[in-house]
GROMACS .gro file of N, CA and C in nm:
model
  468
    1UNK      N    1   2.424  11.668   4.931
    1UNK     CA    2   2.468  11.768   5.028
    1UNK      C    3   2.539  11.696   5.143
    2UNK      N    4   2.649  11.777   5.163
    2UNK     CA    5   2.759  11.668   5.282
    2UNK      C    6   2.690  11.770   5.453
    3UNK      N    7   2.675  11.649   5.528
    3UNK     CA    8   2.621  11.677   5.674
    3UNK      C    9   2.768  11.719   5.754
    4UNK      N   10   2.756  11.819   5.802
    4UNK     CA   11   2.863  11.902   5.905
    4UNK      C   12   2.862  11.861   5.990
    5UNK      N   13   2.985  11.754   6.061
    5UNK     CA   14   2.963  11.730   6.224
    5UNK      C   15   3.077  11.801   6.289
    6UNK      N   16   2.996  11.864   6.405
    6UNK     CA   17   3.145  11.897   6.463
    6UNK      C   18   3.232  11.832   6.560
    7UNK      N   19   3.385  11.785   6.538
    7UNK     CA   20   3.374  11.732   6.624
    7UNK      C   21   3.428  11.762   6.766
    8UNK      N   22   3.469  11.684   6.866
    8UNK     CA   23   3.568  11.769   6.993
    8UNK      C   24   3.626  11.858   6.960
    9UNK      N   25   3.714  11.847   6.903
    9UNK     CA   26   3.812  11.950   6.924
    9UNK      C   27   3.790  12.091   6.851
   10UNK      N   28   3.631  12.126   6.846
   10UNK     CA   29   3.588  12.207   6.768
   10UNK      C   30   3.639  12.287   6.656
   11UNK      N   31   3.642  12.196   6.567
   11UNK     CA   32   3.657  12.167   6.430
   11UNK      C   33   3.553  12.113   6.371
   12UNK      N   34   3.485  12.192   6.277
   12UNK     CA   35   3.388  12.128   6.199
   12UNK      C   36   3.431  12.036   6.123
   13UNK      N   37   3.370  11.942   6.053
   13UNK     CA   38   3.425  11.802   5.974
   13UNK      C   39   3.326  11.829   5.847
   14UNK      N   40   3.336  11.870   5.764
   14UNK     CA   41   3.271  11.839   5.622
   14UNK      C   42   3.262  11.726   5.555
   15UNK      N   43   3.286  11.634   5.653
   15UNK     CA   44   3.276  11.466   5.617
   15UNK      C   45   3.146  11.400   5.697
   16UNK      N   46   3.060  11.299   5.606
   16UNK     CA   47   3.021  11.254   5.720
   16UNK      C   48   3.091  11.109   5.811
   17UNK      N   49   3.038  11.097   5.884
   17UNK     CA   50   3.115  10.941   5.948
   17UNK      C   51   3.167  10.864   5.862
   18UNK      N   52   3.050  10.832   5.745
   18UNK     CA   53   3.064  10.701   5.690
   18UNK      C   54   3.186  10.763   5.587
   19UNK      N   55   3.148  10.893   5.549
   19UNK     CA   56   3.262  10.924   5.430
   19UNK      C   57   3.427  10.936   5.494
   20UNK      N   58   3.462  10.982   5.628
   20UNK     CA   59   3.551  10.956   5.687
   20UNK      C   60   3.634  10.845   5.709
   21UNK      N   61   3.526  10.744   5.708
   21UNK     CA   62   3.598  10.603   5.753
   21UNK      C   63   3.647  10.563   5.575
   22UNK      N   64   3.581  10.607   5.476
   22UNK     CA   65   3.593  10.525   5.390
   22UNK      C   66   3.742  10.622   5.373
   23UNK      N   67   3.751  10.741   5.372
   23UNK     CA   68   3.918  10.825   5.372
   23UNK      C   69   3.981  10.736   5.455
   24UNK      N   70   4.008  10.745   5.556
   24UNK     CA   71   4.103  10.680   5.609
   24UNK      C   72   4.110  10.534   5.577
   25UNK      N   73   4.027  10.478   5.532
   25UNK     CA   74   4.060  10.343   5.518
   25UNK      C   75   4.132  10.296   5.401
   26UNK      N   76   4.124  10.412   5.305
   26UNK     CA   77   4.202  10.415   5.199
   26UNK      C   78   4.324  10.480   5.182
   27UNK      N   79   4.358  10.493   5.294
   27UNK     CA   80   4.501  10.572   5.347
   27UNK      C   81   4.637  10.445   5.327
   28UNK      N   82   4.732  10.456   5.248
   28UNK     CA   83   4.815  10.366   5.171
   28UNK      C   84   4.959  10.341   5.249
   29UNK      N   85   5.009  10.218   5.279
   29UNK     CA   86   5.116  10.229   5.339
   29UNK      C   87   5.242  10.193   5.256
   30UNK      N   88   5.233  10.195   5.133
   30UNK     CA   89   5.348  10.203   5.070
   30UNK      C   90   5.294  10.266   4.917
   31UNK      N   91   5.378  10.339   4.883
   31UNK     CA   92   5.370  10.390   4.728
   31UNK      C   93   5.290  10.531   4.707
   32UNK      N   94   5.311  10.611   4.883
   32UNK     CA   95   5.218  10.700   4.867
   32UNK      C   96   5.282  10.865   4.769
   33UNK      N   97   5.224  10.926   4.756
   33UNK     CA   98   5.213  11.042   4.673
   33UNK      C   99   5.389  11.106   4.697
   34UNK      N  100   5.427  11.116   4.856
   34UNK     CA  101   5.542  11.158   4.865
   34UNK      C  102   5.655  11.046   4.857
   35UNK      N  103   5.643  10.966   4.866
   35UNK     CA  104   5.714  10.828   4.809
   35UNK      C  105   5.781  10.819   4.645
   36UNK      N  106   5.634  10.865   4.579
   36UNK     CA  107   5.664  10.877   4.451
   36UNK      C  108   5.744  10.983   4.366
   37UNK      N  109   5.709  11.125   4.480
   37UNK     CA  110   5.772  11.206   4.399
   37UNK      C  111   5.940  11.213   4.452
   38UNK      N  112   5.936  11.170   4.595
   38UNK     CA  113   6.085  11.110   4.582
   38UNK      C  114   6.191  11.033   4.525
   39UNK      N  115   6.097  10.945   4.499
   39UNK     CA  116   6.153  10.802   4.426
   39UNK      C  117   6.163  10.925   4.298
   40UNK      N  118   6.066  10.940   4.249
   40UNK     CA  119   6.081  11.010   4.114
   40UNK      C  120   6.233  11.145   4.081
   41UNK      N  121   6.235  11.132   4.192
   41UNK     CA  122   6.341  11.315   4.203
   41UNK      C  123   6.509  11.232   4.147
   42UNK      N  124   6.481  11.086   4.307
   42UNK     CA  125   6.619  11.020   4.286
   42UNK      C  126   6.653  10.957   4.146
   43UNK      N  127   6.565  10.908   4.111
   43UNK     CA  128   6.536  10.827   3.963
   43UNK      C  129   6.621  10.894   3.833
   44UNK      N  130   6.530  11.057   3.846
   44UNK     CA  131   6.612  11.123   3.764
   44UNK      C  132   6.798  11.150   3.793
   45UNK      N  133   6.829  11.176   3.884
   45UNK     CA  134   6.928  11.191   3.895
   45UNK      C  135   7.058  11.040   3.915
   46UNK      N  136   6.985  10.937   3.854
   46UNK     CA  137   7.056  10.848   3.865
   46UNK      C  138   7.049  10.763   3.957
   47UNK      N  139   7.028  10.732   4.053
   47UNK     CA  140   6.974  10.660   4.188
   47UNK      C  141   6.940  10.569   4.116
   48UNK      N  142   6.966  10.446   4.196
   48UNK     CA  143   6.897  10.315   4.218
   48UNK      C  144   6.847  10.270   4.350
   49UNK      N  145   6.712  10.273   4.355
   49UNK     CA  146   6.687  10.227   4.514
   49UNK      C  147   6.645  10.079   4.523
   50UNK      N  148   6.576  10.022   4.659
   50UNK     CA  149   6.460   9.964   4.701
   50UNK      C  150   6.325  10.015   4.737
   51UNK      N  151   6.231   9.960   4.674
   51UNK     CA  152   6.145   9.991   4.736
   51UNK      C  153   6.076   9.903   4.875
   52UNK      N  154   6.037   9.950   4.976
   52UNK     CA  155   5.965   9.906   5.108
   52UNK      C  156   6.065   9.808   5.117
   53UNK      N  157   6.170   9.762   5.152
   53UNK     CA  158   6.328   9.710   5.173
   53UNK      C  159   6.248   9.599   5.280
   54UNK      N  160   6.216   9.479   5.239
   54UNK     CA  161   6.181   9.376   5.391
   54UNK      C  162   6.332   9.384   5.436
   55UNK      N  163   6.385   9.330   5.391
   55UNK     CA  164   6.507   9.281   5.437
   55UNK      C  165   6.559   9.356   5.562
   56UNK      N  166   6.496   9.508   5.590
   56UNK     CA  167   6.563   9.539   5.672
   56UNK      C  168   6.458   9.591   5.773
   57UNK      N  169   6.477   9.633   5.903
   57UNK     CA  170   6.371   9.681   6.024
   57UNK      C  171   6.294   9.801   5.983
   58UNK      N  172   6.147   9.787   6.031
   58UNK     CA  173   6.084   9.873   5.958
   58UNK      C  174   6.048   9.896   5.818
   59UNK      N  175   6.065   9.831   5.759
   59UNK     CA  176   6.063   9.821   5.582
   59UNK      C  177   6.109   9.976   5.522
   60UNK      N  178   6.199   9.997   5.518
   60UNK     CA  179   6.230  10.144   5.468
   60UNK      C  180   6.146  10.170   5.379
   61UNK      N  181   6.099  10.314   5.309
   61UNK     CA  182   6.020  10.356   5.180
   61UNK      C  183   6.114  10.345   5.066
   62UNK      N  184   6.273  10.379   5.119
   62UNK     CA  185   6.349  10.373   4.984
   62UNK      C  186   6.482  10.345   5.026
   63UNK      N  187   6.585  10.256   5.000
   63UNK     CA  188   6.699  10.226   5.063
   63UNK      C  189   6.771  10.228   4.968
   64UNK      N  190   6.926  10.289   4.957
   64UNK     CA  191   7.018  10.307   4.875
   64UNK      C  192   7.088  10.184   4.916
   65UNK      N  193   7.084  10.050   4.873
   65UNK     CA  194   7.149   9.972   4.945
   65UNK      C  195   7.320  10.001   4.911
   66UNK      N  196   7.327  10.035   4.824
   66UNK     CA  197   7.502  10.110   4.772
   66UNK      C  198   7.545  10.146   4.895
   67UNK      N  199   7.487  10.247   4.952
   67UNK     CA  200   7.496  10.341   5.058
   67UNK      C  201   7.489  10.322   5.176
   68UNK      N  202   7.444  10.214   5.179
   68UNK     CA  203   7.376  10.151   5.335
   68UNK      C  204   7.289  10.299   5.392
   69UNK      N  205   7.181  10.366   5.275
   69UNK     CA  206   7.083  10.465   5.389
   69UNK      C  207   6.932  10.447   5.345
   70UNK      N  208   6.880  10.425   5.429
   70UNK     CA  209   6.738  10.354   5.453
   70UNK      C  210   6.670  10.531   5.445
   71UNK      N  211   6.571  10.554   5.407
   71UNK     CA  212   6.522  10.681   5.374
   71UNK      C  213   6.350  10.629   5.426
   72UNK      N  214   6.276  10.685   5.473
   72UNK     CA  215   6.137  10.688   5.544
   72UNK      C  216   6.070  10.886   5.505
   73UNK      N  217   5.951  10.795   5.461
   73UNK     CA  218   5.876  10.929   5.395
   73UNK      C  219   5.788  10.899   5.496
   74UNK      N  220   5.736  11.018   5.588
   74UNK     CA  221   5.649  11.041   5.680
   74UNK      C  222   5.556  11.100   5.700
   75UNK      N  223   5.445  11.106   5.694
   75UNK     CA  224   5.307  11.165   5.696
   75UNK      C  225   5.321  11.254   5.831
   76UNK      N  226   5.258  11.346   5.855
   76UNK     CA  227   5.281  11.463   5.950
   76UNK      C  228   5.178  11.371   6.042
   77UNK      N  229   5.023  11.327   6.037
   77UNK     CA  230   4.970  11.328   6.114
   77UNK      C  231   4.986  11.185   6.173
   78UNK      N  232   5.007  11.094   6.111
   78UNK     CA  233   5.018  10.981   6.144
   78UNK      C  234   5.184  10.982   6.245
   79UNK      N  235   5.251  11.006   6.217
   79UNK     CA  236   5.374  11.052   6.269
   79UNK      C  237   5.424  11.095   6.410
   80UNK      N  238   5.317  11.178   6.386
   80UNK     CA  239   5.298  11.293   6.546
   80UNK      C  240   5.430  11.435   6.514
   81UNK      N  241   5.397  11.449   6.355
   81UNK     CA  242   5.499  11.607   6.398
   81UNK      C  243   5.455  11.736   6.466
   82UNK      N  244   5.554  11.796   6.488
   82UNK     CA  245   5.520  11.904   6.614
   82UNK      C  246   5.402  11.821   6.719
   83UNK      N  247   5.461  11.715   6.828
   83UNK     CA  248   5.357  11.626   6.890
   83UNK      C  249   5.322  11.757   7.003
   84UNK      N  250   5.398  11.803   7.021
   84UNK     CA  251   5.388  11.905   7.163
   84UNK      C  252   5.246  11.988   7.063
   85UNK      N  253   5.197  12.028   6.973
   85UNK     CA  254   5.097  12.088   6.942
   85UNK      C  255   5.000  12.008   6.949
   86UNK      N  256   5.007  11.925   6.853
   86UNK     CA  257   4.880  11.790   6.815
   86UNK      C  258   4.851  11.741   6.913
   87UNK      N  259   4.935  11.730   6.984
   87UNK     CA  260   4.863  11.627   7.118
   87UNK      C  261   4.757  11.703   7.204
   88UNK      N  262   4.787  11.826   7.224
   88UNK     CA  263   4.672  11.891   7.298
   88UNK      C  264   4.550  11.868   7.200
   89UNK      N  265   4.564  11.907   7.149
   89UNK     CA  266   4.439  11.950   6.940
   89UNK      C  267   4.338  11.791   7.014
   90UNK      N  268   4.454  11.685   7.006
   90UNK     CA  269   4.389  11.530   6.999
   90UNK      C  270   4.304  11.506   7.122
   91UNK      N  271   4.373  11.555   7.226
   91UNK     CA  272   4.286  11.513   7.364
   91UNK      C  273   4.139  11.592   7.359
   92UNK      N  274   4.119  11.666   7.314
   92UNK     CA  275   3.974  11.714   7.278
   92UNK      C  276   3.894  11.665   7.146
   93UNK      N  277   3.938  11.618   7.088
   93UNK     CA  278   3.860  11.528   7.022
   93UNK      C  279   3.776  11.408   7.041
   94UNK      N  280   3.727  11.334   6.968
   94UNK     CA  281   3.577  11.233   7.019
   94UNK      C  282   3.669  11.095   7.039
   95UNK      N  283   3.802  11.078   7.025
   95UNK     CA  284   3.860  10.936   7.003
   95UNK      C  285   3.987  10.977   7.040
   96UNK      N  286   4.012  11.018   7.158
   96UNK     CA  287   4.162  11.088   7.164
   96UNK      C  288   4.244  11.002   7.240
   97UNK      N  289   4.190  10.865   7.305
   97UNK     CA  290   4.267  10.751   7.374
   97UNK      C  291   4.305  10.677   7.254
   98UNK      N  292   4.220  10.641   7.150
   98UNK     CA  293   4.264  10.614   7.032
   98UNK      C  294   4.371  10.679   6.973
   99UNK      N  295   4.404  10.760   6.927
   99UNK     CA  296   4.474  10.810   6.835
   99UNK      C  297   4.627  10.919   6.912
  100UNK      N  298   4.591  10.964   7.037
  100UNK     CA  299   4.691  10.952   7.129
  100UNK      C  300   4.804  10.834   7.110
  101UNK      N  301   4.721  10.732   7.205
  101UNK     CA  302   4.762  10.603   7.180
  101UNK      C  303   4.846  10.580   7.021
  102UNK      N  304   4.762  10.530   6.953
  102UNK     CA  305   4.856  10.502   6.826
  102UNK      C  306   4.947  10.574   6.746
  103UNK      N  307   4.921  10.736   6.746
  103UNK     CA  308   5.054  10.803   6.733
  103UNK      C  309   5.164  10.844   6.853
  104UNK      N  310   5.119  10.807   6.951
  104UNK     CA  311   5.234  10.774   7.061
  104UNK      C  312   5.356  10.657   7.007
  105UNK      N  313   5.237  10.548   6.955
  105UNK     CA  314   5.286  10.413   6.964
  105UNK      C  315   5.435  10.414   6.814
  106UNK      N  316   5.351  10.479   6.719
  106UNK     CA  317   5.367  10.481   6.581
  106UNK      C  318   5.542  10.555   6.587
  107UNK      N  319   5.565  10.662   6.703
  107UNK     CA  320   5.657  10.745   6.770
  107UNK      C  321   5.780  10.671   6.778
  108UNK      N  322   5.703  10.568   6.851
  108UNK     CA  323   5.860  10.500   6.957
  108UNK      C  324   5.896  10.406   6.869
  109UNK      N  325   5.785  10.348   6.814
  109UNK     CA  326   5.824  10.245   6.646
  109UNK      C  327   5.945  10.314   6.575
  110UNK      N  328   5.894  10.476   6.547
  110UNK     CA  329   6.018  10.489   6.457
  110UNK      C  330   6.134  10.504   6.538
  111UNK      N  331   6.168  10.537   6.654
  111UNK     CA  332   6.291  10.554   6.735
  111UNK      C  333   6.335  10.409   6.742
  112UNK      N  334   6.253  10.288   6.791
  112UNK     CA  335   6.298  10.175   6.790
  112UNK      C  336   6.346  10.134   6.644
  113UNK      N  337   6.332  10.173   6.572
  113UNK     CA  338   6.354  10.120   6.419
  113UNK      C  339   6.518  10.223   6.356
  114UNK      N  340   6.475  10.345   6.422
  114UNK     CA  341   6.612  10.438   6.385
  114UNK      C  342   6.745  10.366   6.482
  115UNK      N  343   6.703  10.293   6.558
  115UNK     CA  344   6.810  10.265   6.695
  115UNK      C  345   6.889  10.127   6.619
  116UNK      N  346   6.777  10.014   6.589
  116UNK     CA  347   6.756   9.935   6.483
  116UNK      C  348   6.868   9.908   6.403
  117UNK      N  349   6.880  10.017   6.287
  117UNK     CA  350   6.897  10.038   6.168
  117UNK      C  351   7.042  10.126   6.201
  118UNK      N  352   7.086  10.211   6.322
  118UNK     CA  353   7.198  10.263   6.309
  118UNK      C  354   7.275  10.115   6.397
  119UNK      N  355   7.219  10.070   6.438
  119UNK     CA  356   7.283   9.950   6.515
  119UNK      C  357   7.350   9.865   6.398
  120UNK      N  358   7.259   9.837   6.290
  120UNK     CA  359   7.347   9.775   6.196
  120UNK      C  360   7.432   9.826   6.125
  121UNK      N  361   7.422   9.968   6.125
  121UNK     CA  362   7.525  10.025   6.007
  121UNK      C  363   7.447  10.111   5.950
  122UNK      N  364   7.364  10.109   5.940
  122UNK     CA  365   7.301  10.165   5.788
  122UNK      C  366   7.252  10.346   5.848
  123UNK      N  367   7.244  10.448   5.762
  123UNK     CA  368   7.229  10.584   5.793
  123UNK      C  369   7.085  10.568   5.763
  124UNK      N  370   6.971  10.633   5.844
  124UNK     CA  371   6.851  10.686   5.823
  124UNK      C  372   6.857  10.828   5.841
  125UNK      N  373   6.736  10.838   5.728
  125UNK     CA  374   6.726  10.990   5.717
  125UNK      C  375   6.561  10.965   5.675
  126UNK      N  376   6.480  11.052   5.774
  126UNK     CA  377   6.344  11.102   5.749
  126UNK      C  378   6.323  11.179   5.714
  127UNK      N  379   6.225  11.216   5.602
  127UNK     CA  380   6.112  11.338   5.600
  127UNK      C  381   6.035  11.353   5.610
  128UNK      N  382   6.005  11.487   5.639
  128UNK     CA  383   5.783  11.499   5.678
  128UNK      C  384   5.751  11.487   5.539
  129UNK      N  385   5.630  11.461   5.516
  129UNK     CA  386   5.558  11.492   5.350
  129UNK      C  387   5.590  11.592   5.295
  130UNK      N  388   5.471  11.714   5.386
  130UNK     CA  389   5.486  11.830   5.354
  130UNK      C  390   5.665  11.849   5.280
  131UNK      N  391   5.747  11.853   5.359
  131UNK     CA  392   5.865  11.858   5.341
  131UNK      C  393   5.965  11.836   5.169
  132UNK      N  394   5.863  11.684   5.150
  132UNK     CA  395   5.915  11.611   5.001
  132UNK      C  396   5.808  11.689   4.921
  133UNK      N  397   5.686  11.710   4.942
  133UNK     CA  398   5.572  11.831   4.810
  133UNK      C  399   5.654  11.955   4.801
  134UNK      N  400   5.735  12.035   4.902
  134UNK     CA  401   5.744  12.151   4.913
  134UNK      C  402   5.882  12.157   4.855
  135UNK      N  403   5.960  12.060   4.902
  135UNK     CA  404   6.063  12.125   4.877
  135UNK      C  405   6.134  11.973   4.843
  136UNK      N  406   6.109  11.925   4.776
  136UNK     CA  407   6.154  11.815   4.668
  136UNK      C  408   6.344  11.802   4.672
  137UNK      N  409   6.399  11.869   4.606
  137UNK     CA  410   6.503  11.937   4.586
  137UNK      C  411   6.580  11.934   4.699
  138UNK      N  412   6.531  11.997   4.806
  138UNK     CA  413   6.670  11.984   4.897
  138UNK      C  414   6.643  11.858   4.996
  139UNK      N  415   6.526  11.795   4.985
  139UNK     CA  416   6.562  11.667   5.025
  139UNK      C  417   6.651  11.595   4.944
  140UNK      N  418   6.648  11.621   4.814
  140UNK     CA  419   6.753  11.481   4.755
  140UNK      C  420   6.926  11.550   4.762
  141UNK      N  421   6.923  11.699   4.837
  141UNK     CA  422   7.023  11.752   4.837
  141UNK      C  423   7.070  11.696   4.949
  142UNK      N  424   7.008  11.635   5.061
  142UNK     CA  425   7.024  11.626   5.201
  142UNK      C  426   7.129  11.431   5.169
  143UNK      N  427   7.045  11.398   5.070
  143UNK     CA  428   7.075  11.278   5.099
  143UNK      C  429   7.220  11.276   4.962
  144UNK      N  430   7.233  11.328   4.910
  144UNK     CA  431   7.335  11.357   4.827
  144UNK      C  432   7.450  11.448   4.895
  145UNK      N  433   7.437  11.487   4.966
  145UNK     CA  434   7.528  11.553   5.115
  145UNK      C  435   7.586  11.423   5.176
  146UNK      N  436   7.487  11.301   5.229
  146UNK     CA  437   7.511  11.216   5.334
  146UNK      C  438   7.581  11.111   5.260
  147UNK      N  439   7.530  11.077   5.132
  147UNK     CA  440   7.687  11.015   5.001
  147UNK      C  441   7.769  11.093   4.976
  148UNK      N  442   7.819  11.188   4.974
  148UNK     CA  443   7.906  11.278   4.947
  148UNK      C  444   7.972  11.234   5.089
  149UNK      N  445   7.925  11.284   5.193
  149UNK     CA  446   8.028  11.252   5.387
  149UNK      C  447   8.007  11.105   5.413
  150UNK      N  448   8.001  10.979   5.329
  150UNK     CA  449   7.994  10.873   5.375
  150UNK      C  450   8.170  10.836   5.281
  151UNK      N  451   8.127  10.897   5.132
  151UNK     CA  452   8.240  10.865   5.061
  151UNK      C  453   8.390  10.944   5.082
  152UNK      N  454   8.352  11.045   5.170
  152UNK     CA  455   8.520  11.110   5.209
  152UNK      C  456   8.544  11.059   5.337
  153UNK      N  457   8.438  10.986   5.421
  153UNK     CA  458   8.497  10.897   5.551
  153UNK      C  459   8.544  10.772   5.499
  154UNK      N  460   8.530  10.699   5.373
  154UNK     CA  461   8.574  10.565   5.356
  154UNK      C  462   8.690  10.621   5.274
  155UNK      N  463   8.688  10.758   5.240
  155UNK     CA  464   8.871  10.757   5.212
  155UNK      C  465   8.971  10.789   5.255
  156UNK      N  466   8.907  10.785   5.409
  156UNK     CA  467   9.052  10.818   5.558
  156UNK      C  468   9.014  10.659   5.581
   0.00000   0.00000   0.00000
């Protein structure tokens, strides 16, 4: 039987501590679920990528190096999407200097890394998760748009 804690931000947790820590600790920074079904979408349609690209700032999730466009699959919570919501949600919680803090931090990482990466040339394009589970399809439409307007600017 799993022990109910509740925590700050009154939200019950159907986890206990110890089972929490062991979730998050198994939380993956490359090759995760929306990674794959991206990689998987481009794959079919012919794409050749990189995967986690050292070579370039931030390690992209998938880089068309053809293309020069670095692509980043983004977890909603780790991320801070819609921060203007979450952030209130967080400050009432039991660890909210924590996790404030590091999705603040995690924030300006990706702006420093988008600033980065257009500095050299190269096009980034993010998605939320949710975004690549839901709607698969018009993400690879988005980035098949941005080869399509990269290849009629290199023919002016």
């Amino acid at each position: 039987m799993t022990v109910q804690e509740t925590r700050g931000d009154n939200v019950t947790d159907v986890l206990t501590k110890e089972q929490r820590h062991k979730n998050m600790k198994n939380i993956r920074g490359k090759d995760t679920k929306i990674e794959v079904i991206l990689r998987k979408a481009l794959w079919s349609r012919g794409y050749r990528y990189r995967k986690n690209y050292k070579k370039l700032p931030g390690s992209p999730d998938i880089v068309l190096t053809k293309y020069k466009i670095a692509i980043f699959c983004d977890g909603e919570f780790f991320h801070g999407k819609d921060w203007e919501v979450l952030k209130p949600r967080l400050e009432k919680s039991e660890r909210s200097e924590f996790w404030i803090s590091k999705i603040s931090r995690n924030r300006e990482r990706d702006d420093e890394i988008n600033k980065k990466l257009l500095f050299e040339g190269w096009t980034v394009i993010r998605f939320w998760g949710d975004d690549i589970k839901k709607h698969t399809d018009e993400c690879v439409k988005v980035i098949e748009e941005t080869i399509f307007e990269q290849n009629i600017a290199d023919d002016f």
